Amino acid sequence: MVEKLFIQGNEACALGAIKAGCRFFAGYPITPSTEVAENLARLLPKYGGSFVQMEDEISSMGAVIGASWGGSKAMTATSGPGISLMQENLGYAFMTETPLVIVNVQRGSPSTGQPTMASQSDMMQVRWGSHGDYEPIALSPSSVQEYFDFTIKAFNLSEKYRVPVFLMTEESIGHMREKISIPKSVDLVARKEPTMSPDEFLPFKNRKNATNPMPAFGDGYKVHVSGLTHNEIGYPDTNNPKTHAVLVKRLCNKILKNREKITSVKSEFTDDADVVVVCYGAPVRSVTTAVKEAREEGIKAGYLKINTPWPFPDDDVKAVCESAKDIIVPEMNLGQMVHEVERVFAGDAEVHLLSKIGGELPKPSEVLNAIKSVGGN
Amino acid sequence: MIYIDPDLCKGCLLCVNTCNAHVFTVAKKANKKGVFLPIPTNENACLNCGECELLCPDQAILIDIEKHWWMKKDNNYAFNPNFSKIKG
Amino acid sequence: MVDEIDEYTIDDDFEKPKRAKAPFIKYLREDRLPHIFCPGCGNGTIINTFFKGMEEANIDFENVAMVSGIGCSSRIPGYIKCDSLHTTHGRALSFATGLKVSNPDLDVVVFTGDGDCASIGGNHLIHAARRNINLTVICINNNIYGMTGGQISPTSPKGSYGSTAPYGNRDKPFHLAELVAAAGATYVARWTTVQVESAAKSIEKGLKNKGFSFIEIVSQCPTYFGRKNKMKTPVKMMDHIKNSTIYINNTKLMSEHELADKIVVGEFVDKSAPEFTDNLQELSKENYGDKTLRRSAFLKNFDENKE
């Protein structure tokens, strides 16, 4: 049985979190993500979960990490300024391999910026914001249905790879109302429990391609979880260059080596396209219309929608856009993911940025004009 | 018997200062680690109060008081029953 | 007259009898000993004090989880054989809040220092106290930032020297126990490393108390605080702490001026109030029909009918 609802994006996210098994939410009110917190405050007590409103974003992130080690699937929702505050503890979550989900409903920035307007200005912040080398996973929905689906996907990915997963959406999707269908049951990835005895168990074992199982506190494994450079047992070993190299390389490789399994893209009309629009998030909605209109006018245009901005789907983007001479990247910032696209093509195709800031989505006509100006002749 | 673990003791000498019964003396020479260990030279004066055991920051002191009437012979751990409830 | 012994020799082959371990070593990660604390540091004493209080309170050690931030005192959980989170600077209480709410069955203990909980984590401290969440916080106050090399902290006494106060500290120090008491904690006490038995008693009471328990233990830092303030040895520092201690009941008739250099010790608050996780459990029972789900991340299917 499929349930049909007409709801707001942030509400769909809250429903998705409940479906995905999230039973802990800690957050701090911030426009435009507050509805996620409000809905979970209402829903979580009905499903045996806990909702805590913390004193700030720093402690929200801390509480979410604590709850994750306590054995709950945990999440928080915030916007750009909140992510800035969370970066410190996010680095800790990457270092200690704590699964959790962060919903980032992006708004106009820098600083307080435009609280009620959409933007995509945090794409690089979630990638490089905390100090050190790490590889995050980020998902970018472009409709309310996807916002719901990707919330479940985010929890599954975070449990599978033991990594914080960002759900990068925009104010426009967060506050948009659309019809969505909610499936009766969804596939969930449960956290992997250690099977060996506590004496043999190495919580941070250096495995080549697999993620370590994660016990909850109170299970008797007596794990020491530290943000310091730690060895396989979890003890701090800060002065040994080898320990640090092994640890940080493993943290990055567990994502990079599984890049094909994590990333997903969607493309249309790209087989023979001269112009390909590479897009993610809310602008996808305008791009689909514009590309269809361009095809009607006889321009060989196509589009590629990136569902997972991080890790960046290098191979998928390159394969799909093989025939293209021009690439257009519409973004609601002054150019962030365009650098990744340029890096992938490295001169094989000309990459054009279609940037629009101020809080409005790029209109289909603007995308169409851009397509015409680069490849319409 | 009063045991001092030479591996753990860092020679802060808080035990020497705290002991009301003046059980400890400071060694004249440092050991291999360069630590002037406290030596329980006046062990007979020990009141078994357990203060040094509790105060020792390096968990290096054990007061083993098998000689007392309340300790059972088959008990491996011979702690002051007034101080600790640890069994086996 | 006591015989003098020139050297205390231990043979390398000498096998130490099993019982030659100090009583609380069995709770510690023996492979990590000796710990990194300087000779005479109060942190080691407070480890013993905690275990004494824990045993007296009849708390199951298997059920204890520890959380700490950054600093000398926050290294303690790393030496204790229990589940422990060594987190970011000042945020220990927020991690502990999440852990306790996620699994209220755990006895969560937070080890923190004066810089950790009073300076960078001040907001988290007062809010955790306001919520009255069932945590036991042991704040080791050594009046200085030890790990970074002796900078003055928010609790450094007026006139004391530190590497960032070469001409003496001119700021008024924080009184943590009074601050937390005012914020709404249900058990607050302050002791020093000299009164270990009293501190152990307070830790026992704090562990038993259902609510936010804050035990401030004034400790010595001979390496930095002592060296910069003409008290180079641990013994001298202990004497100084001992001499400036005054029991809370004796302070009622004393003026603020008289109390300026004193360390007031004793129990500040011992009351009962509704507890944060209890309230959440009640809410869950009203809406869900049962206590909150434990270990939900390991479940593959959720009971959807329960609503």
XYZ file of C-alpha atoms in Angstrom, chain A:
377
model
C 0.000 0.000 0.000
C 1.224 3.420 -0.885
C 0.102 6.452 1.030
C -0.318 9.689 -0.928
C 0.224 12.971 0.852
C 0.389 16.617 -0.119
C 3.008 18.022 2.218
C 5.866 20.426 2.669
C 9.451 19.385 1.955
C 10.658 19.650 5.533
C 7.667 17.637 6.705
C 8.506 14.941 4.170
C 12.027 14.873 5.568
C 10.657 14.320 9.088
C 8.440 11.479 7.846
C 11.384 9.978 5.976
C 13.516 10.117 9.115
C 10.875 8.222 11.095
C 10.627 5.627 8.300
C 14.408 5.291 8.225
C 14.470 4.465 11.932
C 15.707 7.784 13.292
C 14.844 7.831 16.988
C 16.860 10.794 18.195
C 16.826 14.395 17.122
C 18.729 17.266 18.688
C 18.556 20.667 17.123
C 18.332 24.390 17.447
C 15.754 26.527 15.647
C 16.986 28.145 12.455
C 15.063 29.337 9.424
C 14.447 27.624 6.973
C 15.015 24.200 8.574
C 12.867 24.621 11.679
C 9.922 22.630 10.320
C 12.031 19.466 10.379
C 12.555 19.957 14.117
C 8.937 20.926 14.708
C 7.582 17.869 12.944
C 10.007 15.518 14.638
C 9.156 17.040 18.030
C 5.589 15.969 17.306
C 6.371 12.592 15.733
C 9.310 11.165 17.711
C 7.487 10.633 21.054
C 4.842 8.624 19.168
C 7.459 6.220 17.818
C 9.552 5.739 20.951
C 12.101 8.373 20.048
C 13.536 11.369 21.856
C 13.545 14.990 20.806
C 15.878 17.424 22.522
C 16.115 21.129 21.817
C 19.680 22.023 22.699
C 21.169 25.379 23.659
C 22.984 25.899 20.339
C 24.101 24.108 17.180
C 27.444 23.139 18.676
C 25.772 21.130 21.392
C 23.137 19.782 18.967
C 25.900 18.157 16.974
C 27.495 16.897 20.184
C 24.237 15.385 21.390
C 23.674 13.694 18.041
C 27.133 12.090 18.157
C 26.561 11.027 21.766
C 23.201 9.499 20.858
C 24.708 7.683 17.893
C 27.262 6.025 20.178
C 24.409 5.313 22.569
C 22.894 3.126 19.841
C 20.292 5.372 18.208
C 20.013 6.544 14.647
C 20.333 10.262 15.129
C 19.980 13.384 13.058
C 19.911 17.148 13.211
C 18.634 19.821 10.847
C 20.077 23.244 10.326
C 21.071 25.863 7.773
C 24.364 27.454 6.702
C 25.135 29.406 9.890
C 24.342 26.315 11.963
C 26.655 24.168 9.868
C 29.407 26.695 10.529
C 28.944 26.149 14.263
C 28.748 22.392 13.880
C 31.995 22.056 11.941
C 34.091 21.453 15.054
C 32.052 18.478 16.193
C 31.547 17.319 12.612
C 35.300 16.855 12.359
C 35.051 14.747 15.495
C 32.300 12.654 13.899
C 34.483 12.016 10.842
C 37.486 11.122 12.996
C 35.519 8.726 15.186
C 33.421 7.325 12.288
C 30.076 8.157 13.835
C 27.016 7.565 11.642
C 24.579 10.469 11.651
C 22.555 12.621 9.267
C 22.672 16.391 8.972
C 19.926 18.129 7.019
C 21.175 21.417 5.614
C 18.375 23.577 4.248
C 20.538 26.159 2.550
C 19.762 29.858 2.690
C 21.366 33.016 1.302
C 24.778 33.620 2.825
C 27.522 34.558 3.894
C 26.795 35.249 7.555
C 23.141 35.659 8.487
C 22.393 36.506 4.850
C 18.871 35.828 3.604
C 17.124 33.532 6.106
C 14.029 33.071 3.961
C 15.607 32.740 0.529
C 17.127 29.777 -1.259
C 20.755 29.265 -2.234
C 23.324 26.542 -2.760
C 26.135 28.310 -0.996
C 27.120 25.562 1.470
C 28.252 22.987 -1.087
C 31.927 23.611 -0.391
C 31.400 24.279 3.295
C 30.243 20.735 3.938
C 33.113 19.381 1.860
C 35.981 21.366 3.299
C 34.498 23.112 6.346
C 36.102 21.188 9.177
C 39.860 21.055 9.505
C 41.733 18.098 8.117
C 41.287 15.546 5.377
C 38.008 13.697 5.247
C 35.448 12.522 2.713
C 31.813 13.323 3.384
C 28.722 12.006 1.633
C 26.178 14.586 0.500
C 22.810 14.037 -1.193
C 20.957 16.735 -3.064
C 17.205 16.299 -3.692
C 15.316 18.330 -6.266
C 11.724 17.568 -5.294
C 9.738 16.819 -2.161
C 9.503 13.142 -3.123
C 13.269 12.987 -3.475
C 13.682 14.849 -0.188
C 11.744 11.995 1.461
C 13.582 9.235 -0.414
C 17.017 10.724 0.100
C 16.414 11.075 3.846
C 16.057 7.292 4.044
C 19.012 6.839 1.705
C 21.101 9.173 3.853
C 20.498 7.061 6.960
C 21.322 3.869 5.079
C 24.551 5.294 3.684
C 25.639 6.681 7.036
C 25.086 3.323 8.751
C 26.766 1.408 5.948
C 29.906 3.512 5.773
C 29.915 4.869 9.332
C 30.169 8.458 8.164
C 28.151 11.665 8.646
C 25.854 12.185 5.653
C 24.623 15.608 4.585
C 21.262 16.180 3.012
C 21.871 19.336 1.012
C 18.617 20.958 0.120
C 17.507 24.536 -0.443
C 14.922 26.742 1.172
C 12.818 26.359 -1.988
C 12.587 22.564 -1.629
C 12.254 22.760 2.143
C 9.211 24.990 1.979
C 7.719 23.599 -1.240
C 4.461 21.643 -1.071
C 4.107 18.706 -3.438
C 2.338 15.402 -3.660
C 4.445 12.507 -2.478
C 3.842 8.809 -2.088
C 5.020 7.074 1.065
C 5.696 3.348 0.701
C 4.473 0.953 3.351
C 7.902 -0.476 3.941
C 11.395 0.624 3.011
C 14.730 -1.177 2.912
C 16.804 -0.238 5.915
C 20.455 -0.803 6.672
C 20.879 -1.760 10.315
C 24.079 -0.968 12.145
C 26.580 -3.823 12.097
C 27.255 -5.265 15.528
C 30.632 -6.771 16.351
C 30.483 -10.555 16.521
C 33.796 -11.273 18.234
C 34.437 -11.131 21.955
C 35.348 -7.789 23.556
C 38.951 -8.925 24.068
C 39.560 -9.542 20.369
C 37.508 -6.676 19.029
C 39.396 -3.799 17.411
C 36.931 -0.940 16.958
C 39.139 1.001 14.542
C 40.780 -1.862 12.675
C 42.662 -0.966 9.515
C 40.561 -2.774 6.923
C 41.131 -2.290 3.253
C 37.648 -1.942 1.904
C 35.116 -2.579 4.631
C 33.672 -0.557 7.468
C 34.239 -1.707 11.022
C 31.292 -2.894 13.092
C 30.228 -0.419 15.754
C 29.091 -1.408 19.252
C 26.825 0.808 21.313
C 27.897 2.090 24.702
C 26.866 -0.336 27.403
C 27.323 -3.421 25.179
C 30.447 -4.393 27.095
C 32.995 -3.647 24.385
C 34.523 -0.806 26.422
C 35.573 1.282 23.471
C 37.629 4.405 23.980
C 36.412 6.846 21.354
C 38.811 9.723 20.887
C 39.126 12.605 18.461
C 42.887 12.354 18.855
C 44.794 10.296 16.308
C 44.132 6.810 17.600
C 45.416 3.333 16.880
C 43.294 0.288 16.078
C 42.279 -0.190 19.718
C 41.206 3.437 19.947
C 44.023 4.619 22.219
C 45.547 8.009 21.402
C 48.830 7.665 19.541
C 49.499 11.216 18.489
C 53.255 11.225 17.951
C 53.459 8.322 15.534
C 53.397 9.532 11.908
C 52.445 6.074 10.652
C 49.374 5.756 12.863
C 48.082 9.089 11.632
C 48.698 8.293 7.980
C 47.036 4.878 8.272
C 44.023 6.298 10.094
C 43.318 9.304 7.879
C 43.916 7.392 4.651
C 41.498 4.720 5.814
C 38.849 7.334 6.654
C 39.120 8.760 3.131
C 39.489 5.467 1.308
C 36.415 3.853 2.786
C 34.421 6.436 0.818
C 36.644 6.883 -2.235
C 37.052 3.161 -2.891
C 33.287 2.714 -2.751
C 32.567 5.782 -4.834
C 30.711 3.813 -7.535
C 28.424 2.220 -4.962
C 27.589 5.518 -3.292
C 27.156 7.944 -6.157
C 24.113 8.202 -8.379
C 23.210 10.426 -11.317
C 20.283 10.755 -13.659
C 20.617 11.823 -17.264
C 18.368 12.456 -20.222
C 19.095 13.200 -23.912
C 22.850 12.993 -23.311
C 23.680 10.322 -25.908
C 24.091 12.740 -28.788
C 24.079 16.038 -26.951
C 26.388 18.897 -27.865
C 25.383 20.852 -24.793
C 24.939 19.128 -21.467
C 23.595 20.912 -18.402
C 25.173 19.433 -15.273
C 22.976 20.321 -12.315
C 21.943 19.327 -8.794
C 19.298 20.389 -6.290
C 16.452 22.779 -7.016
C 17.764 24.180 -10.371
C 17.174 20.694 -11.854
C 13.473 21.600 -12.034
C 14.157 24.480 -14.421
C 16.775 22.559 -16.353
C 14.454 19.663 -17.303
C 11.964 22.081 -18.797
C 14.618 24.126 -20.571
C 16.321 21.069 -22.079
C 13.014 19.746 -23.430
C 12.275 23.133 -24.955
C 15.730 23.244 -26.496
C 15.186 19.785 -28.018
C 11.893 21.001 -29.475
C 13.801 23.870 -31.055
C 16.270 21.398 -32.541
C 19.229 21.999 -30.260
C 21.067 18.861 -29.221
C 20.893 19.482 -25.492
C 20.792 17.104 -22.549
C 21.069 17.256 -18.816
C 22.797 15.345 -16.080
C 21.402 15.513 -12.568
C 23.839 14.764 -9.771
C 22.106 13.140 -6.806
C 25.271 12.834 -4.750
C 27.443 15.942 -5.003
C 29.894 14.369 -2.543
C 31.734 12.166 -3.292
C 31.683 13.760 -6.729
C 30.692 11.175 -9.379
C 33.736 11.735 -11.612
C 33.294 8.689 -13.852
C 29.526 9.057 -14.270
C 29.796 12.700 -15.239
C 32.585 12.032 -17.695
C 30.904 9.000 -19.271
C 27.549 10.663 -19.762
C 28.949 13.844 -21.183
C 31.392 12.199 -23.593
C 29.919 13.722 -26.717
C 29.430 17.177 -25.281
C 31.478 20.145 -26.396
C 29.913 22.568 -23.935
C 28.860 22.011 -20.363
C 26.599 24.419 -18.493
C 26.525 24.323 -14.699
C 23.605 26.277 -13.233
C 24.175 27.063 -9.588
C 22.608 29.274 -6.937
C 25.985 30.557 -5.836
C 28.917 32.252 -7.528
C 30.419 28.968 -8.653
C 31.230 26.074 -6.323
C 30.516 22.698 -7.922
C 31.548 24.147 -11.289
C 35.158 23.747 -10.170
C 34.596 20.018 -9.690
C 33.065 19.768 -13.165
C 36.028 21.696 -14.634
C 38.399 19.362 -12.811
C 36.686 16.305 -14.315
C 36.689 17.609 -17.888
C 40.160 19.152 -17.646
C 39.842 20.944 -20.983
C 37.950 18.213 -22.894
C 34.859 20.399 -22.957
C 34.191 24.031 -22.287
C 32.519 24.510 -18.894
C 30.223 27.515 -18.469
C 28.818 28.688 -15.178
C 25.223 29.923 -14.996
C 25.144 31.490 -11.612
C 22.208 33.153 -9.951
C 22.233 34.448 -6.408
C 19.710 36.425 -4.445
C 17.309 33.674 -3.537
C 15.426 32.887 -6.750
C 15.752 29.729 -8.802
C 17.180 30.109 -12.303
C 14.176 30.335 -14.639
C 13.766 27.803 -17.477
C 14.080 30.692 -19.922
C 17.428 31.681 -18.425
C 18.726 28.124 -18.775
C 17.368 27.961 -22.315
C 19.089 31.229 -23.214
C 22.338 29.863 -21.838
C 21.945 26.681 -23.906
C 21.227 28.744 -27.002
C 24.160 31.074 -26.440
C 26.732 28.275 -26.203
C 25.449 25.654 -28.630
C 22.350 26.902 -30.332
C 23.906 27.986 -33.584
